[in-house]
């Protein structure tokens, strides 16, 4: 079983249309104005799965019009872990989940601040967010996991749904 979730947001990478529209209006220079201490990530995974917070990362990659690329891989820290339910969709039952409310760790905050310095001079650049969240626990004989990932860039903003109830199915090899 794959032991991680990699959630990538760039262009229109299978994210909700409302999120794509909101992110399309955000310029790299606007990212330089974000207070790193207010950045939040909310991950929800099917009950029975646990996320390894110590190995979880929020990544921000940017490239400018000259082709120069920069990236910050920012560790996350746990603010709150809870259980609950998330919507399974229009014709599906709600899904029991473990939800992790995360913030940038002090190291993550420093890494974002360093990247923000280069954002101030970037013109016509593109950026992409991604979240890596390895599992620390999976149910025995699991055949799928459903997950959600939401990003909030400031305390005054609402969470932007990056991945909304995506299900990954696992294939088991014979004898495993």
XYZ file of N, CA and C in Angstrom:
528
model
N 0.855 -1.181 0.000
C 0.000 0.000 0.000
C 0.890 1.230 0.000
N 0.552 2.153 -0.845
C 1.282 3.420 -0.840
C 1.054 4.088 0.505
N 2.120 4.588 1.109
C 2.017 5.102 2.468
C 2.070 6.615 2.520
N 1.601 7.279 1.496
C 1.559 8.728 1.561
C 0.478 9.283 0.648
N 0.136 10.544 0.908
C -0.785 11.288 0.061
C 0.002 12.476 -0.459
N 0.055 12.637 -1.744
C 0.676 13.829 -2.313
C -0.425 14.606 -2.999
N -0.665 15.771 -2.511
C -1.756 16.584 -3.009
C -1.146 17.803 -3.672
N -1.394 17.971 -4.942
C -0.747 19.032 -5.689
C -1.787 20.011 -6.205
N -1.496 21.284 -6.032
C -2.361 22.315 -6.551
C -1.554 23.173 -7.508
N -1.893 23.118 -8.756
C -1.274 23.992 -9.738
C -2.194 24.047 -10.936
N -2.296 25.200 -11.515
C -3.198 25.342 -12.661
C -4.573 24.824 -12.312
N -5.028 23.821 -13.010
C -6.331 23.212 -12.757
C -6.160 21.728 -12.477
N -5.346 21.380 -11.505
C -4.998 19.991 -11.202
C -6.075 19.308 -10.376
N -7.252 19.092 -10.958
C -8.338 18.370 -10.305
C -8.722 18.977 -8.971
N -8.812 20.266 -8.927
C -9.260 20.930 -7.714
C -10.631 21.522 -7.978
N -11.397 21.772 -6.921
C -12.717 22.365 -7.147
C -12.613 23.673 -7.931
N -13.572 23.906 -8.814
C -13.560 25.083 -9.675
C -13.477 26.373 -8.868
N -14.203 26.450 -7.761
C -14.180 27.684 -6.959
C -12.776 27.955 -6.431
N -12.054 26.913 -6.048
C -10.681 27.083 -5.564
C -9.767 27.505 -6.705
N -9.908 26.884 -7.858
C -9.087 27.241 -9.017
C -9.268 28.717 -9.354
N -10.506 29.207 -9.302
C -10.764 30.614 -9.601
C -10.130 31.525 -8.560
N -10.232 31.149 -7.272
C -9.641 31.980 -6.228
C -8.121 32.012 -6.345
N -7.496 30.866 -6.586
C -6.044 30.821 -6.695
C -5.541 31.506 -7.960
N -6.357 31.506 -9.023
C -5.919 32.137 -10.267
C -5.791 33.650 -10.125
N -6.472 34.242 -9.154
C -6.380 35.689 -8.950
C -5.238 36.062 -8.010
N -4.625 35.075 -7.385
C -3.540 35.310 -6.446
C -2.222 35.405 -7.204
N -1.521 36.482 -7.037
C -0.237 36.711 -7.702
C 0.900 36.315 -6.759
N 2.064 35.931 -7.306
C 3.199 35.600 -6.441
C 3.531 36.715 -5.445
N 3.400 37.970 -5.870
C 3.684 39.073 -4.955
C 2.703 39.080 -3.779
N 1.470 38.608 -3.998
C 0.491 38.524 -2.909
C 0.921 37.493 -1.876
N 1.564 36.421 -2.335
C 2.055 35.400 -1.403
C 3.115 35.977 -0.475
N 3.822 37.000 -0.937
C 4.852 37.619 -0.113
C 4.238 38.363 1.067
N 2.959 38.684 0.987
C 2.274 39.424 2.044
C 1.650 38.516 3.102
N 1.661 37.207 2.871
C 1.036 36.262 3.787
C 1.856 36.163 5.073
N 1.174 36.148 6.207
C 1.832 35.925 7.493
C 1.994 34.423 7.678
N 3.220 33.889 7.641
C 3.416 32.446 7.742
C 2.810 31.825 9.004
N 2.685 32.602 10.065
C 2.114 32.054 11.304
C 0.611 31.823 11.195
N -0.015 32.333 10.123
C -1.456 32.156 9.939
C -1.808 31.076 8.920
N -0.828 30.517 8.223
C -1.087 29.481 7.221
C -1.555 28.212 7.932
N -2.644 27.624 7.429
C -3.203 26.404 8.013
C -3.483 25.385 6.918
N -3.297 24.116 7.271
C -3.637 22.994 6.408
C -4.552 22.089 7.213
N -5.641 21.666 6.608
C -6.546 20.720 7.259
C -6.599 19.469 6.397
N -6.206 18.345 6.987
C -6.240 17.059 6.294
C -7.267 16.169 6.973
N -8.097 15.518 6.182
C -9.027 14.513 6.701
C -8.805 13.230 5.931
N -8.718 12.112 6.655
C -8.536 10.796 6.046
C -9.545 9.835 6.650
N -9.908 8.826 5.880
C -10.855 7.819 6.351
C -10.428 7.299 7.722
N -11.420 7.026 8.582
C -11.129 6.440 9.895
C -10.298 5.178 9.718
N -9.401 4.961 10.656
C -8.513 3.809 10.587
C -7.141 4.178 10.059
N -7.038 5.302 9.376
C -5.760 5.805 8.877
C -5.265 6.891 9.822
N -3.957 6.937 10.005
C -3.323 7.982 10.804
C -2.258 8.648 9.948
N -2.135 9.955 10.051
C -1.135 10.717 9.300
C 0.100 10.919 10.171
N 1.270 10.727 9.589
C 2.542 10.944 10.273
C 2.876 12.432 10.180
N 2.521 13.183 11.203
C 2.692 14.638 11.191
C 4.171 15.014 11.073
N 5.065 14.260 11.726
C 6.488 14.615 11.714
C 7.081 14.569 10.305
N 6.471 13.834 9.403
C 6.958 13.744 8.017
C 6.073 14.506 7.027
N 5.046 15.180 7.513
C 4.130 15.927 6.641
C 4.733 17.277 6.280
N 4.496 17.697 5.038
C 5.073 18.942 4.533
C 4.072 19.693 3.651
N 4.119 21.021 3.735
C 3.464 21.890 2.767
C 4.585 22.399 1.874
N 4.417 22.238 0.566
C 5.438 22.694 -0.376
C 4.868 23.843 -1.201
N 5.713 24.815 -1.445
C 5.375 25.923 -2.323
C 6.495 26.038 -3.339
N 6.138 25.850 -4.600
C 7.099 25.979 -5.695
C 6.702 27.188 -6.517
N 7.702 27.932 -6.958
C 7.400 29.040 -7.847
C 8.441 29.141 -8.931
N 7.988 29.616 -10.070
C 8.894 29.857 -11.192
C 8.544 31.219 -11.778
N 9.576 31.938 -12.196
C 9.322 33.254 -12.769
C 9.423 33.196 -14.289
N 9.216 34.327 -14.919
C 9.176 34.376 -16.387
C 10.538 34.081 -17.017
N 11.612 34.111 -16.233
C 12.935 33.797 -16.769
C 13.250 32.304 -16.661
N 12.348 31.537 -16.034
C 12.563 30.107 -15.873
C 13.235 29.733 -14.567
N 13.527 30.723 -13.742
C 14.124 30.457 -12.435
C 13.072 29.848 -11.513
N 13.435 28.754 -10.848
C 12.508 28.072 -9.949
C 13.049 28.092 -8.526
N 12.126 28.202 -7.597
C 12.453 28.142 -6.173
C 11.379 27.305 -5.493
N 11.781 26.699 -4.355
C 10.827 25.857 -3.652
C 11.103 25.901 -2.157
N 10.032 25.884 -1.381
C 10.138 25.751 0.075
C 9.339 24.517 0.474
N 9.991 23.624 1.200
C 9.349 22.425 1.724
C 9.236 22.631 3.226
N 8.021 22.935 3.695
C 7.826 23.434 5.047
C 7.195 22.377 5.961
N 7.913 22.002 7.024
C 7.331 21.061 7.987
C 6.078 21.652 8.636
N 5.193 20.761 9.034
C 3.930 21.145 9.671
C 3.914 20.664 11.117
N 3.117 21.326 11.930
C 2.934 20.887 13.311
C 1.442 20.777 13.604
N 1.124 19.878 14.493
C -0.271 19.581 14.829
C -0.835 20.620 15.787
N -1.974 21.186 15.416
C -2.722 22.055 16.311
C -3.824 21.274 17.017
N -4.514 20.396 16.241
C -5.652 19.664 16.783
C -5.905 18.435 15.931
N -6.193 17.316 16.588
C -6.649 16.118 15.895
C -8.049 15.828 16.407
N -8.965 15.553 15.474
C -10.344 15.272 15.872
C -10.917 14.175 14.980
N -12.034 13.634 15.422
C -12.780 12.683 14.601
C -14.097 13.331 14.238
N -14.666 12.908 13.133
C -15.931 13.464 12.680
C -16.355 12.801 11.398
N -17.123 13.529 10.610
C -17.597 13.033 9.321
C -17.415 14.125 8.284
N -17.132 13.697 7.062
C -17.069 14.601 5.916
C -18.062 14.084 4.893
N -18.539 14.981 4.070
C -19.510 14.612 3.055
C -18.908 13.643 2.055
N -19.648 12.567 1.773
C -19.210 11.599 0.781
C -19.644 11.972 -0.621
N -20.344 13.076 -0.762
C -20.810 13.507 -2.079
C -22.318 13.514 -2.133
N -22.826 13.906 -3.272
C -24.256 14.102 -3.451
C -25.080 12.844 -3.203
N -24.629 11.696 -3.681
C -25.404 10.468 -3.558
C -24.747 9.446 -2.639
N -23.810 9.885 -1.802
C -23.096 8.964 -0.922
C -23.276 9.367 0.531
N -23.093 8.401 1.410
C -23.168 8.663 2.843
C -21.961 9.466 3.299
N -22.111 10.124 4.445
C -20.975 10.804 5.040
C -19.908 9.777 5.403
N -18.649 10.210 5.391
C -17.518 9.326 5.640
C -16.924 9.655 7.007
N -16.787 8.664 7.909
C -16.105 8.914 9.181
C -14.621 9.179 8.919
N -14.080 10.217 9.560
C -12.711 10.642 9.272
C -11.940 11.000 10.541
N -10.620 10.969 10.398
C -9.693 11.612 11.328
C -9.268 12.899 10.653
N -9.383 14.019 11.377
C -9.037 15.321 10.814
C -7.883 15.920 11.597
N -6.920 16.451 10.859
C -5.727 17.060 11.427
C -5.699 18.533 11.041
N -5.728 19.406 12.046
C -5.545 20.832 11.812
C -4.067 21.122 12.045
N -3.400 21.640 11.004
C -1.949 21.806 11.022
C -1.559 23.252 10.755
N -0.424 23.640 11.296
C 0.180 24.948 11.035
C 1.621 24.706 10.603
N 2.246 25.733 10.056
C 3.669 25.632 9.760
C 4.427 25.540 11.083
N 5.403 24.656 11.135
C 6.276 24.572 12.312
C 7.163 25.817 12.319
N 7.900 26.072 13.399
C 8.834 27.212 13.368
C 9.813 27.129 12.187
N 10.308 25.921 11.886
C 11.196 25.758 10.729
C 10.445 26.059 9.433
N 9.189 25.602 9.331
C 8.373 25.876 8.152
C 8.126 27.362 7.967
N 7.889 28.047 9.076
C 7.687 29.502 9.037
C 8.931 30.190 8.498
N 10.098 29.785 8.984
C 11.363 30.390 8.508
C 11.570 30.126 7.014
N 11.246 28.915 6.570
C 11.424 28.586 5.153
C 10.497 29.409 4.265
N 9.250 29.607 4.703
C 8.333 30.435 3.911
C 8.806 31.882 3.891
N 9.270 32.388 5.017
C 9.773 33.764 5.047
C 10.944 33.947 4.087
N 11.828 32.966 4.013
C 12.965 33.051 3.091
C 12.486 33.066 1.640
N 11.502 32.230 1.320
C 10.979 32.202 -0.048
C 10.243 33.501 -0.371
N 9.578 34.082 0.631
C 8.846 35.332 0.402
C 9.767 36.461 -0.050
N 11.004 36.455 0.371
C 11.945 37.495 -0.058
C 12.111 37.473 -1.574
N 12.192 36.279 -2.158
C 12.349 36.187 -3.608
C 11.035 36.478 -4.328
N 9.907 36.287 -3.645
C 8.612 36.580 -4.254
C 8.437 38.069 -4.531
N 9.077 38.896 -3.733
C 8.920 40.345 -3.889
C 9.424 40.845 -5.239
N 10.375 40.145 -5.838
C 10.931 40.593 -7.115
C 10.447 39.751 -8.293
N 9.600 38.757 -8.030
C 9.109 37.888 -9.093
C 7.994 38.578 -9.866
N 8.124 38.592 -11.176
C 7.083 39.163 -12.024
C 6.550 38.059 -12.934
N 5.255 38.038 -13.140
C 4.610 37.071 -14.033
C 5.011 35.632 -13.710
N 5.090 35.330 -12.447
C 5.477 33.990 -12.038
C 4.279 33.085 -11.849
N 4.579 31.813 -11.700
C 3.562 30.808 -11.417
C 3.955 30.115 -10.127
N 2.959 29.629 -9.396
C 3.262 28.934 -8.165
C 2.372 27.718 -8.035
N 2.799 26.796 -7.193
C 2.035 25.581 -6.938
C 2.211 25.192 -5.480
N 1.110 24.817 -4.845
C 1.152 24.263 -3.495
C 1.018 22.755 -3.603
N 1.674 22.057 -2.716
C 1.445 20.628 -2.582
C 1.583 20.254 -1.113
N 0.911 19.183 -0.742
C 0.986 18.674 0.621
C 1.398 17.217 0.538
N 2.393 16.855 1.332
C 2.791 15.463 1.459
C 2.444 15.031 2.870
N 1.679 13.953 2.973
C 1.215 13.490 4.278
C 1.296 11.962 4.331
N 2.439 11.432 4.756
C 2.572 9.969 4.841
C 1.661 9.397 5.926
N 1.267 8.164 5.763
C 0.493 7.489 6.798
C 1.447 6.896 7.829
N 1.057 6.976 9.083
C 1.786 6.272 10.136
C 1.048 4.989 10.510
N -0.224 4.892 10.120
C -1.027 3.704 10.416
C -2.067 3.532 9.318
N -2.226 2.287 8.869
C -3.284 1.955 7.913
C -4.024 0.731 8.446
N -5.313 0.616 8.151
C -6.048 -0.566 8.601
C -5.534 -1.820 7.888
N -5.598 -2.979 8.558
C -5.185 -4.214 7.877
C -6.080 -4.479 6.668
N -5.486 -4.946 5.594
C -6.211 -5.292 4.363
C -7.026 -4.137 3.791
N -6.559 -2.921 3.984
C -7.268 -1.756 3.451
C -7.320 -1.829 1.935
N -8.461 -1.470 1.353
C -8.549 -1.469 -0.102
C -8.729 -0.071 -0.684
N -8.996 0.931 0.180
C -9.078 2.308 -0.312
C -9.000 3.286 0.849
N -8.728 4.526 0.516
C -8.740 5.619 1.474
C -9.370 6.821 0.780
N -10.167 7.564 1.521
C -10.749 8.808 1.009
C -10.109 9.943 1.801
N -9.750 11.020 1.096
C -9.088 12.120 1.789
C -9.536 13.476 1.270
N -9.340 14.441 2.137
C -9.640 15.834 1.865
C -8.428 16.638 2.292
N -8.143 17.710 1.584
C -7.069 18.632 1.962
C -7.571 20.049 1.719
N -7.425 20.873 2.728
C -7.874 22.262 2.657
C -6.726 23.167 3.082
N -6.639 24.342 2.486
C -5.566 25.300 2.762
C -6.179 26.640 3.119
N -5.633 27.250 4.173
C -6.052 28.603 4.570
C -4.791 29.448 4.662
N -4.779 30.583 3.954
C -3.585 31.416 3.881
C -3.554 32.543 4.905
N -4.699 32.822 5.544
C -4.718 33.811 6.627
C -5.916 33.537 7.525
N -5.845 34.090 8.736
C -6.936 33.880 9.698
C -8.266 34.422 9.201
N -8.236 35.455 8.373
C -9.491 36.060 7.910
C -10.108 35.318 6.721
N -9.335 34.418 6.099
C -9.830 33.676 4.945
C -10.501 32.380 5.372
N -11.370 31.887 4.513
C -11.939 30.554 4.703
C -10.958 29.534 4.128
N -11.133 28.279 4.523
C -10.318 27.213 3.929
C -10.678 27.059 2.457
N -9.668 26.854 1.629
C -9.859 26.546 0.219
C -9.766 25.028 0.072
N -10.801 24.392 -0.456
C -10.699 22.938 -0.635
C -9.770 22.615 -1.802
N -8.676 21.940 -1.500
C -7.742 21.542 -2.542
C -8.147 20.199 -3.129
N -8.451 19.255 -2.270
C -8.929 17.935 -2.674
C -10.192 17.685 -1.872
N -11.256 17.320 -2.559
C -12.554 17.214 -1.898
C -13.091 15.793 -1.994
N -12.705 14.956 -1.054
C -13.239 13.596 -1.003
C -12.724 12.681 -2.087
N -11.443 12.761 -2.408
C -10.853 11.883 -3.422
C -10.613 10.504 -2.807
N -10.921 9.464 -3.556
C -10.713 8.098 -3.084
C -9.625 7.440 -3.906
N -8.668 6.856 -3.184
C -7.606 6.083 -3.818
C -7.870 4.621 -3.502
N -7.889 3.808 -4.538
C -8.075 2.358 -4.367
C -6.719 1.689 -4.430
N -6.505 0.714 -3.533
C -5.249 -0.023 -3.479
C -5.432 -1.369 -4.151
N -4.403 -1.815 -4.839
C -4.387 -3.150 -5.406
C -3.462 -4.000 -4.548
N -3.920 -5.184 -4.195
C -3.121 -6.095 -3.387
C -2.503 -7.152 -4.288
N -1.222 -7.372 -4.089
C -0.552 -8.419 -4.846
C -0.904 -9.772 -4.253
N -0.889 -10.793 -5.062
C -1.180 -12.150 -4.578
C -0.191 -12.493 -3.481
N -0.719 -13.048 -2.397
C 0.126 -13.451 -1.280
C 0.450 -12.333 -0.312
N -0.110 -11.121 -0.531
C 0.181 -10.033 0.414
C -0.989 -9.763 1.308
